[in-house]
XYZ file of C-alpha atoms in Angstrom:
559
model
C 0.000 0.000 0.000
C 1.311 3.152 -0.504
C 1.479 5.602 2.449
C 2.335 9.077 2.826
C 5.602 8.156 3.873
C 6.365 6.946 0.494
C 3.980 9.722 -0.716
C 7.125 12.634 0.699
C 9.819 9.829 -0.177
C 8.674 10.517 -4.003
C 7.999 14.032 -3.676
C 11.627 14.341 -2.421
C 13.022 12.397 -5.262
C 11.066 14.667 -7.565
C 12.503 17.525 -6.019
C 16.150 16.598 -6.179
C 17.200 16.420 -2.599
C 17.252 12.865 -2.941
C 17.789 9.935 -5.405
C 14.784 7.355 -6.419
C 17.779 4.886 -5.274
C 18.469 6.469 -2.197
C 14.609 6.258 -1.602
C 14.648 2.521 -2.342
C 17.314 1.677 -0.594
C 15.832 3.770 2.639
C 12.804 1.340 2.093
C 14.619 -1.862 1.931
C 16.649 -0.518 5.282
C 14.286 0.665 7.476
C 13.513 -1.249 10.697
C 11.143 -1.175 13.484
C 9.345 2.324 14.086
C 11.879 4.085 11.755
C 10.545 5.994 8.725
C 11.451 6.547 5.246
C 12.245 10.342 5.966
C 14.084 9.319 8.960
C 16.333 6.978 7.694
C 17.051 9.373 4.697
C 17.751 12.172 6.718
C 20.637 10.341 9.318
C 21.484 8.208 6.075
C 22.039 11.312 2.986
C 22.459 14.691 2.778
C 18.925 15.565 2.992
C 18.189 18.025 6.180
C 14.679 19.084 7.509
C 14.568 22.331 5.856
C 14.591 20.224 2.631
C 11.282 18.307 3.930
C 9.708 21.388 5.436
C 10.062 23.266 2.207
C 8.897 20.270 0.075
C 6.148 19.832 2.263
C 4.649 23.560 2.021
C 5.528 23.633 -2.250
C 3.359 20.377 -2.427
C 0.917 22.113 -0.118
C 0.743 25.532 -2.255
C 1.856 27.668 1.347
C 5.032 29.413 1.713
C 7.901 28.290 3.607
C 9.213 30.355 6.686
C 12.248 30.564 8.971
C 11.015 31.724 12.608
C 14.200 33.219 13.232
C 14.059 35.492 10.627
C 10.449 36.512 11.545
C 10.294 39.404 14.124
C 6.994 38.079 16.296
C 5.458 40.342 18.716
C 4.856 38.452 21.788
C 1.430 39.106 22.045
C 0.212 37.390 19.217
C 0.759 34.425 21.141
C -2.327 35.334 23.230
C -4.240 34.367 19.762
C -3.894 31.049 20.270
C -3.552 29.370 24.129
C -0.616 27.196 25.204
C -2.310 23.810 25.475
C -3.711 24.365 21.735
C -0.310 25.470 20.710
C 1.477 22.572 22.439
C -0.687 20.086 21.151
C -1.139 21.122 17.506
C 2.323 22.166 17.464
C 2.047 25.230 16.111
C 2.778 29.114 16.292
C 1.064 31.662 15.590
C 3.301 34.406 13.829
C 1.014 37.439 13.011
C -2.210 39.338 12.632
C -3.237 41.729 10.400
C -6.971 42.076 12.447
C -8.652 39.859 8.858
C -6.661 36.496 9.372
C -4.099 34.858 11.862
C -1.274 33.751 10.268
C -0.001 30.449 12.079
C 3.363 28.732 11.608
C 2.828 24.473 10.870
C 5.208 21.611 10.229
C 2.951 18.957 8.575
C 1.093 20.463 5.976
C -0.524 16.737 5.877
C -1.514 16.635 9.391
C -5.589 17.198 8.922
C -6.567 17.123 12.245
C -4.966 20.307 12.404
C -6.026 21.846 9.192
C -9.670 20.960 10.541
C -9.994 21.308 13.714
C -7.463 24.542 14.427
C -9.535 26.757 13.125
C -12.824 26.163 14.750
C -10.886 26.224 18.355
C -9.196 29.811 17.753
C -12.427 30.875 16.368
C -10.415 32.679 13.094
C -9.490 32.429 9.490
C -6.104 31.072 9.251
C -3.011 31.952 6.894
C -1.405 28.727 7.198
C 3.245 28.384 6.289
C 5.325 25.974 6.994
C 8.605 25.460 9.176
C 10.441 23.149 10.145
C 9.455 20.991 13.179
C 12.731 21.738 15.149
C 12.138 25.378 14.329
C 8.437 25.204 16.008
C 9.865 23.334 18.873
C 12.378 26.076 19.966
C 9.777 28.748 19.730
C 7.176 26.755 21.358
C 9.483 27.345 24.646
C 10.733 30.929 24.033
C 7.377 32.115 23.870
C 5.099 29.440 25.837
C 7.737 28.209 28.085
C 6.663 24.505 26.809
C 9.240 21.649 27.946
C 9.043 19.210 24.979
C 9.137 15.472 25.847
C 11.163 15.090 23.063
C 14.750 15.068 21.988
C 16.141 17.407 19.907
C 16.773 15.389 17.095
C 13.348 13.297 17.679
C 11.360 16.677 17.946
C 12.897 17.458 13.995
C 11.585 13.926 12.942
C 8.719 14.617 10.887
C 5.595 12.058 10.999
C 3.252 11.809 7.985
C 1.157 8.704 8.491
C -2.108 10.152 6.774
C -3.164 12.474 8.910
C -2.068 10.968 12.349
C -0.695 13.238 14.612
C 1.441 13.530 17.248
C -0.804 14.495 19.816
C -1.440 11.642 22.128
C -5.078 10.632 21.788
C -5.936 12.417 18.413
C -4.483 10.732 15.648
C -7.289 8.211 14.196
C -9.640 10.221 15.867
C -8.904 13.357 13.867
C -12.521 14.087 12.334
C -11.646 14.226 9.213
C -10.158 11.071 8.996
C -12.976 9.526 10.804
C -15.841 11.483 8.161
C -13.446 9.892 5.517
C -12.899 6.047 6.374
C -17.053 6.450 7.433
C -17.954 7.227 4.126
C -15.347 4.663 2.279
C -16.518 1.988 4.632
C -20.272 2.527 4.748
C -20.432 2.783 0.891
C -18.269 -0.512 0.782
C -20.928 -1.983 3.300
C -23.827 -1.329 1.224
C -22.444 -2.529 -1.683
C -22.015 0.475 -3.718
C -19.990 0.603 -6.905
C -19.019 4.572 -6.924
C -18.734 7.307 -4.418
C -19.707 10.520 -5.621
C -18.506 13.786 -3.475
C -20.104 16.723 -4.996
C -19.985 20.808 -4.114
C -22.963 22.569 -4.441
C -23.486 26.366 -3.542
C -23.731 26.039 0.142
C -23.002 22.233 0.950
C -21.211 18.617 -0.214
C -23.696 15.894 -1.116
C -22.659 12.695 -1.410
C -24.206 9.588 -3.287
C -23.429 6.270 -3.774
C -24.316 4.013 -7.022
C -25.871 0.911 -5.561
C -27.142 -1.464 -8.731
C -26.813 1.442 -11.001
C -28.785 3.482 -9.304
C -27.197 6.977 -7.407
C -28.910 7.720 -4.061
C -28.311 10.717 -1.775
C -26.509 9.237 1.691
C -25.642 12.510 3.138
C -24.651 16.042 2.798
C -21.661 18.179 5.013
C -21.295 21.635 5.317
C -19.355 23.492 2.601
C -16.147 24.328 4.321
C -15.252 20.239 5.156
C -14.878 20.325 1.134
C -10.905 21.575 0.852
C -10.054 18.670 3.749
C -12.146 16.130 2.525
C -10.294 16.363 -0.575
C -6.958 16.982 1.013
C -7.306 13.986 3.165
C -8.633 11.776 -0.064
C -5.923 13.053 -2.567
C -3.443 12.427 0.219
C -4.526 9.004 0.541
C -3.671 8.524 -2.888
C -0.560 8.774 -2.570
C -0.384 10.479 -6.330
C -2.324 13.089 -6.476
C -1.057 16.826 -5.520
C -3.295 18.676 -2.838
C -1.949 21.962 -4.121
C -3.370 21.483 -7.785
C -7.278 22.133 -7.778
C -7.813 24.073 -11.009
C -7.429 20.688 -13.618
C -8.233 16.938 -13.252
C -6.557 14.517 -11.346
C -6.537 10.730 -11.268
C -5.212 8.584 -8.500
C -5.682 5.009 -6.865
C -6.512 4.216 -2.738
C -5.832 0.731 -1.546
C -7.705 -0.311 1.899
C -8.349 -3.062 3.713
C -11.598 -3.843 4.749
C -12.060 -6.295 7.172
C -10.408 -9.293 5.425
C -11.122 -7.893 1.792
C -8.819 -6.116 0.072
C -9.981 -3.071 -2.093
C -9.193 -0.751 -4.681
C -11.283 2.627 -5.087
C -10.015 4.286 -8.873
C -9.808 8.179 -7.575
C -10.920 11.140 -9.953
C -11.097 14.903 -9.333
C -12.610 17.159 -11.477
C -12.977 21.273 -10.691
C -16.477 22.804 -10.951
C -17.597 25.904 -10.070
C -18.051 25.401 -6.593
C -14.964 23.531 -5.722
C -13.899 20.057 -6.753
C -15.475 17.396 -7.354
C -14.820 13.590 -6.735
C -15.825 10.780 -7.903
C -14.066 6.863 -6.725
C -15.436 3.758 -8.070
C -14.683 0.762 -5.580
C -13.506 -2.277 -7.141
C -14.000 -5.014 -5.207
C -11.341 -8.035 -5.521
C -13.632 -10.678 -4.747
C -15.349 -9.900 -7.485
C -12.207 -11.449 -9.608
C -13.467 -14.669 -8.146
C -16.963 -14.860 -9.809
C -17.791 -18.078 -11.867
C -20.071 -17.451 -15.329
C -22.775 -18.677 -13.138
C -22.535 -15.955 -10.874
C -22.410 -13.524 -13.312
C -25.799 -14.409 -14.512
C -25.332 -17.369 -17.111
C -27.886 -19.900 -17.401
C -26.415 -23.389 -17.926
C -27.386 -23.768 -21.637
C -25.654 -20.266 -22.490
C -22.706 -21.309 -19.711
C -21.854 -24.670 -21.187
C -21.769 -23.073 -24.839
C -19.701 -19.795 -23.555
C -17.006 -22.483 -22.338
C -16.748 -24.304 -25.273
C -15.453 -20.383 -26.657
C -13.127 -19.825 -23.727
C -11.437 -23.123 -24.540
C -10.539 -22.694 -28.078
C -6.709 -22.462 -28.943
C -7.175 -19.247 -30.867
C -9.313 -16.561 -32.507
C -11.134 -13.254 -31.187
C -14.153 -13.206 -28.325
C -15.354 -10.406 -27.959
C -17.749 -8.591 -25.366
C -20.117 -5.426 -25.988
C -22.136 -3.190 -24.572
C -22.511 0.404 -23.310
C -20.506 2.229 -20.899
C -21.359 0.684 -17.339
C -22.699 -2.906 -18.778
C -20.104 -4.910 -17.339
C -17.525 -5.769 -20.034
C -14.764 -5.825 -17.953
C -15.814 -7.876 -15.086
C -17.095 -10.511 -17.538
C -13.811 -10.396 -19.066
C -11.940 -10.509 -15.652
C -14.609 -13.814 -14.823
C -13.397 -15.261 -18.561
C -9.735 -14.483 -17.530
C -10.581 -16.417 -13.672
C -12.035 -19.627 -15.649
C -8.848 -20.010 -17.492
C -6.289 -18.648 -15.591
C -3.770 -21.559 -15.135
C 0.246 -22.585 -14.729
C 0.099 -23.801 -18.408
C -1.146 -20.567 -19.617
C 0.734 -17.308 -20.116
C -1.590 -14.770 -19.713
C -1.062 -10.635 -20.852
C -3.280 -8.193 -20.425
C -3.535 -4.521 -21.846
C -5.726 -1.855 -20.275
C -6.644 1.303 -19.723
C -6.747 1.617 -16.603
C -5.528 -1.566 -14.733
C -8.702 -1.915 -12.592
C -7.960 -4.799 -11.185
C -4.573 -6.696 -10.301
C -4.947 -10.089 -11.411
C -2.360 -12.930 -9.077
C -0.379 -15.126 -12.234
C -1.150 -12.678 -15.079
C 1.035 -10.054 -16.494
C -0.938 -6.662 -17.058
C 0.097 -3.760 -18.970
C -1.216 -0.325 -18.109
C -2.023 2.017 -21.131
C 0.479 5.462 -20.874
C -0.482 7.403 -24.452
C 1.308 10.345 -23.153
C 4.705 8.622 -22.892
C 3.499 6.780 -26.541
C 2.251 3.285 -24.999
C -1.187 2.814 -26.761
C -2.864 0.067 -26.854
C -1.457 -0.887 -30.512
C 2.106 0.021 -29.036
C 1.417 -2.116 -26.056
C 0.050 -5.191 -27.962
C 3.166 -5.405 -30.354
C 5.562 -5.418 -27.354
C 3.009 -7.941 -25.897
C 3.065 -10.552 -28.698
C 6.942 -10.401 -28.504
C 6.080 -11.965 -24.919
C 4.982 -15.055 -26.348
C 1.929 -14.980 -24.305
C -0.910 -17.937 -25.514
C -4.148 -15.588 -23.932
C -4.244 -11.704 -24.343
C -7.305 -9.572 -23.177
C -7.660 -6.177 -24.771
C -9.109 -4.072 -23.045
C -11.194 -2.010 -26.019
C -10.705 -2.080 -29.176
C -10.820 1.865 -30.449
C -8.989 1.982 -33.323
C -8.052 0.207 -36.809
C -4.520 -0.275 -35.427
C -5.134 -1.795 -32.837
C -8.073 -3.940 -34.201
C -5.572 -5.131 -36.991
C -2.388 -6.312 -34.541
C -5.131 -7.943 -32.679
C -6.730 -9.708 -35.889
C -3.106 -10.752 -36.608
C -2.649 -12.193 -32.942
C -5.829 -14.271 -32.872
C -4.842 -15.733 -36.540
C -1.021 -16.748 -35.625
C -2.476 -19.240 -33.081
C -3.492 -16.475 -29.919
C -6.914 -16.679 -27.826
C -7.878 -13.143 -27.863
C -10.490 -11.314 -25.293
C -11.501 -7.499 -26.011
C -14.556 -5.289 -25.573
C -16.522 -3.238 -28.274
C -19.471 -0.428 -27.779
C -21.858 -1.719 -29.547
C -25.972 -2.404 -28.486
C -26.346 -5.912 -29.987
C -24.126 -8.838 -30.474
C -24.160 -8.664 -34.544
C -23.664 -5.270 -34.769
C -19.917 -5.630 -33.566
C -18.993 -7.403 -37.295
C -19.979 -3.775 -38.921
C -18.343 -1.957 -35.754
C -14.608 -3.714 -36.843
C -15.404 -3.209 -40.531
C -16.560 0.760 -39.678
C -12.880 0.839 -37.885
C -10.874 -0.204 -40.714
C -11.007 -4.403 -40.803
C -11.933 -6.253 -44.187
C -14.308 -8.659 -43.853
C -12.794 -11.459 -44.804
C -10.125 -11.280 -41.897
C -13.358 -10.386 -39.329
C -15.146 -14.250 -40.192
C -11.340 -15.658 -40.333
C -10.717 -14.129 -36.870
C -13.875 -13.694 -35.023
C -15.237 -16.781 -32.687
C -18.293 -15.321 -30.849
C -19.306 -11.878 -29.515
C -21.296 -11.727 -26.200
C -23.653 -8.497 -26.028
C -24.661 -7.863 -22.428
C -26.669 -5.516 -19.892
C -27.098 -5.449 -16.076
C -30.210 -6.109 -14.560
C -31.001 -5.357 -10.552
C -31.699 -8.691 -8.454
C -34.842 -8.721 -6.783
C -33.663 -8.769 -3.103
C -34.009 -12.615 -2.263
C -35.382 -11.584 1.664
C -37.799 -9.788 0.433
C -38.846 -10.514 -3.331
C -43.088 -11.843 -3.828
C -44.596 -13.404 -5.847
C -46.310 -10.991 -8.204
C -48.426 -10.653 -11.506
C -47.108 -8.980 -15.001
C -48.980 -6.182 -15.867
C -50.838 -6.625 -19.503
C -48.331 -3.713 -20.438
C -45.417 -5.783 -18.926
C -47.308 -9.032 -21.045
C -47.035 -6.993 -24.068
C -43.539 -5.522 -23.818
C -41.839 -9.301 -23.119
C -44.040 -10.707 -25.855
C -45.704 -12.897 -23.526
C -48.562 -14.962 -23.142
C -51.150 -15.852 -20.574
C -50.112 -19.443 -20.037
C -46.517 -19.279 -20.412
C -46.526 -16.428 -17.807
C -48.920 -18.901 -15.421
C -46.535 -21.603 -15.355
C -43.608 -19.247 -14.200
C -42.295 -18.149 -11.093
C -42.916 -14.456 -11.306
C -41.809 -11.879 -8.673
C -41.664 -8.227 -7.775
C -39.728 -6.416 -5.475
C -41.231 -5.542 -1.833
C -38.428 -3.550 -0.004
C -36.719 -4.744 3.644
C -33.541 -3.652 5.586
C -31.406 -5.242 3.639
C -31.964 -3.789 0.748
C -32.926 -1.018 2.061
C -36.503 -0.252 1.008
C -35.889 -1.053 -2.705
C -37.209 -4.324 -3.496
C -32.965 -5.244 -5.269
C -29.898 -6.337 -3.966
C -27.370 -6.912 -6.613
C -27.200 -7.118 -10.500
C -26.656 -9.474 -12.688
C -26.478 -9.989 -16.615
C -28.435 -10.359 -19.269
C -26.536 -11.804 -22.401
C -26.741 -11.761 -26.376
C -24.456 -15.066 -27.549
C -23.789 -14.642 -31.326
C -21.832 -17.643 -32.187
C -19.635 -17.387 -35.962
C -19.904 -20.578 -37.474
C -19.445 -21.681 -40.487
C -22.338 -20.053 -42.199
C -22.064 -17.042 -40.273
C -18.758 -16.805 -41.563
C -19.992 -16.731 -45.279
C -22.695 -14.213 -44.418
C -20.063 -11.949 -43.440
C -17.555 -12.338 -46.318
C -20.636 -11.513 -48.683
C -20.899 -8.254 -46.715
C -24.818 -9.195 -45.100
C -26.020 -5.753 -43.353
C -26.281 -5.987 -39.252
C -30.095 -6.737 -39.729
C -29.536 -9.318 -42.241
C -27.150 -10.957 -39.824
C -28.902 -10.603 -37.013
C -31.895 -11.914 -38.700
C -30.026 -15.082 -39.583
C -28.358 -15.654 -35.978
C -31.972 -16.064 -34.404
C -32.765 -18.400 -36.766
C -29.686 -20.762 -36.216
C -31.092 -20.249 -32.275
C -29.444 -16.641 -31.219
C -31.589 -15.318 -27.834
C -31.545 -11.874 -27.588
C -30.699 -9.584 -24.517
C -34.873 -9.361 -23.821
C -35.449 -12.917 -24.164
C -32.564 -13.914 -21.852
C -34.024 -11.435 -19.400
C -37.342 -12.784 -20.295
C -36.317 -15.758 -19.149
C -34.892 -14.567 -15.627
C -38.270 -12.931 -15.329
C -39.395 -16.348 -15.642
C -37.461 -17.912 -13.028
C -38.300 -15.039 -10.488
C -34.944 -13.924 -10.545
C -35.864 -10.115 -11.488
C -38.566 -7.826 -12.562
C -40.118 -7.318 -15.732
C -39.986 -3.692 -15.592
C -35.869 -3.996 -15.162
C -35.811 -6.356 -18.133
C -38.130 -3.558 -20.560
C -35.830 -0.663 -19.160
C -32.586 -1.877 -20.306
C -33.489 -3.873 -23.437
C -35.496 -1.142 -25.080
C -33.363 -0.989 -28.026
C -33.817 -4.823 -28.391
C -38.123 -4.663 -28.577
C -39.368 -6.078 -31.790
């Protein structure tokens, strides 16, 4: 995991006082309570005014020397001794509007939260060194400090702890923070959504697709909410808030390690965020659990076992092409099999497989990637999108010189995706060489299986699934209720709804005489092709989910 320890370590690098190798070999050296910082600053030439004024660059505040700062003694009255001793701090000035107060860990947000609601002022906030704050804690408060000299210069960056006894976890901050990261991780929730408005910060979680309002803060938590989460990060800069940012937080939750994808984004009334958990265990999901039905299962495996060609999954934005592909990878991950993946971003970290992260402004597209890749001798590769008719072409090539190939597409039906690679720049003919099946899918909301009753479809609901009165009387129909557990809504949990176009021999044909989409698609039901609404018609059926969720996301499929 990275901390904020390695979070300065880098920023130091990056700022010349110290090497990337002197950083690595401070974390290969360091033993018991010893830090990073500490070790590099007995161990090279780096000295604490280095830190300090790393510290309040990365923090956007200037950097002072209290000894060459004339203070009038009573501006200590400003702020009272215990506060002073146990925020470490010193107030250095004010000009009657704000209170300017000397810090030494710009990334300790206890006291960026809670200083300013004890002294009752704004705060100008600069940075010194922690030695330097030490000294004129006991010139002007007479403070004895329990610590050595050279201990009381060590500088402690553990996100957000502080020195101070009983505060560190307990900062509020930190505790608002790990509430709302561990509360949207208990309920299930896919993204986190932290959003300013005019006077206040909403926040919403996407549970099954859905965004619902959890709770709302008052405006001025926004700056360390965001401090504390870019912090945590590890990557992204708490100084920068006028463009986007992108960063990655790794907790542990319980015994479940996760990964939350970070992304800030200004607006005009501060900065937004938005972090979509991803949830390892997830990685461990059979096709079952994904929402196959044995029939469409066993046939799906007979694809993932093939030596070579292209499968390929589609769908909109949000549908769940990359978990199915992660589940495809999970089925045939094994010692025999050398397995590379390209994507953009790495969402998940896969144990055995070798994954590539896409960089285009360093020149590592996805075409770039997937020629170094085949050099790799790899026998599986997963793509993760094909966008463009380079990359579409090295992967064509791939699949036909004996490599299984997995990639996604955007595309609303399973058909469509053989005029999608021929739109992009790939002759037919190589398309039905290359091409083994393509697997169009949706997500549907589980009806919650605490609460879920039996029900009756609607004549409207009869209509839209093409239904009749006696197939629909032999079923197991059910509509959602609402309980604790699901919280009132009736759904727990998604699943998928899938579009299996199999290229066979005839299919294969129908392409290389250039068929349109409908013609094809026309043809695929015929050889026994189910579309997205009769699969879902089907987990209707088996009181698995509602008709109305089946009509809602199939509407492009409706006859």
């Amino acid at each position: 995991m990275f901390s904020n320890e390695d979070y300065l370590a880098e920023l130091l690098a990056e700022a010349g006082l110290v090497s990337h190798e002197e950083v690595a070999n401070a974390r290969n050296s360091i033993s018991g309570s010893e830090t990073i910082v500490e070790h590099l600053l007995t161990h090279t030439h780096l000295t604490h005014e280095g830190v300090a004024q790393t510290l309040a660059a990365n923090a956007g505040i200037a950097f002072v020397r209290l000894g060459d700062i004339t203070i009038d003694p009573g501006v200590t009255d400003s702020i009272t001794e215990d506060v002073a001793k146990r925020y470490r701090v010193i107030p250095i000035e004010d000009d009657g509007l704000a209170l300017t107060v000397a810090i030494a860990d710009p990334l300790d947000f206890e006291t960026l939260d809670t200083l300013p609601h004890i002294v009752g002022r704004e705060l100008n906030l600069v940075c010194a060194t922690r030695q330097d704050i030490s000294d004129h804690l006991r010139q002007f408060y007479n403070a004895g400090d329990s610590q050595s000299t050279s201990d009381a210069a060590t500088l402690k960056v553990s996100g957000g702890d502080s020195e101070a006894g009983d505060a560190g976890d307990d900062a509020p901050i930190i505790r608002l923070v790990i509430q709302l990261l561990t509360e949207a991780f208990r309920l299930r929730a896919s993204d986190i959504h932290i959003e300013p408005l005019e006077t206040s910060v909403r926040v919403r979680y996407r549970m099954d697709g859905k965004l619902v309002h959890v709770d709302s803060h008052p405006k001025k938590l926004l700056p360390a909410i965001i401090a504390r989460l870019k912090v945590m990060s590890g990557t992204m800069s708490i100084a920068e808030k006028r463009l986007p940012q992108d960063g990655r937080i790794q907790l542990k939750m319980g015994d479940k390690e996760v990964d939350l994808r970070v992304s800030s984004v200004p607006s005009n009334h501060g900065e937004s965020i938005v972090m979509r958990i991803l949830d390892k265990s997830s990685l461990l999901l059979g096709l079952p659990e994904l929402g196959f039905f044995s029939d469409d299962q066993q046939t799906f495996e007979q694809m993932l076992g093939l030596p070579d060609g292209i499968l390929l999954v589609t769908g909109p934005t949000g549908s769940g092409k990359t978990t199915t592909l992660y589940g495809c990878l999970n089925v045939i991950n094994r010692p025999d099999k050398k397995i590379i993946t390209v994507e953009d971003p790495v969402e998940y970290e896969l144990p055995g497989i070798n994954q590539v992260m896409v960089k285009t402004d360093i020149g590592m597209t996805f075409a770039a990637a997937l020629r170094a890749m085949l050099r790799q001798a790899p026998n599986i590769i997963m793509i993760g999108e094909i966008r463009d008719a380079e990359t579409a072409n090295i992967a064509i090539n791939a699949s036909l010189t004996g490599h299984l190939v997995f990639s996604t597409l955007h595309t609303n039906d399973a058909p469509s995706a053989v005029a999608r690679l021929a739109d992009i720049g790939v002759k037919p003919f190589l398309i039905a060489s290359a091409v083994r099946a393509v697997l169009a899918q949706r997500l549907v909301r589980k009806l919650c299986p605490i609460c879920k009753a039996p029900s009756e479809l609607t004549e409207k609901e009869m209509r839209a699934l093409s239904l009749d009165v006696s197939r629909a009387s032999e079923a197991t129909i059910n509509g959602p209720v609402g309980c604790e557990k699901c919280r009132g809504g009736g759904y727990k949990g998604r699943m998928g709804i899938f579009e299996l176009f199999i290229v066979d021999d005839e299919v294969r044909q129908m392409i290389n005489t250039g068929l349109t989409t409908t013609q094809l698609r026309r043809r695929a039901r015929e050889l026994g092709m189910r579309t997205l609404r009769e699969d879902g018609i089907r987990k209707v059926l088996a009181g698995l989910t509602s008709a109305s969720e089946v009509v809602h996301v199939t509407m492009s499929d409706a006859d």
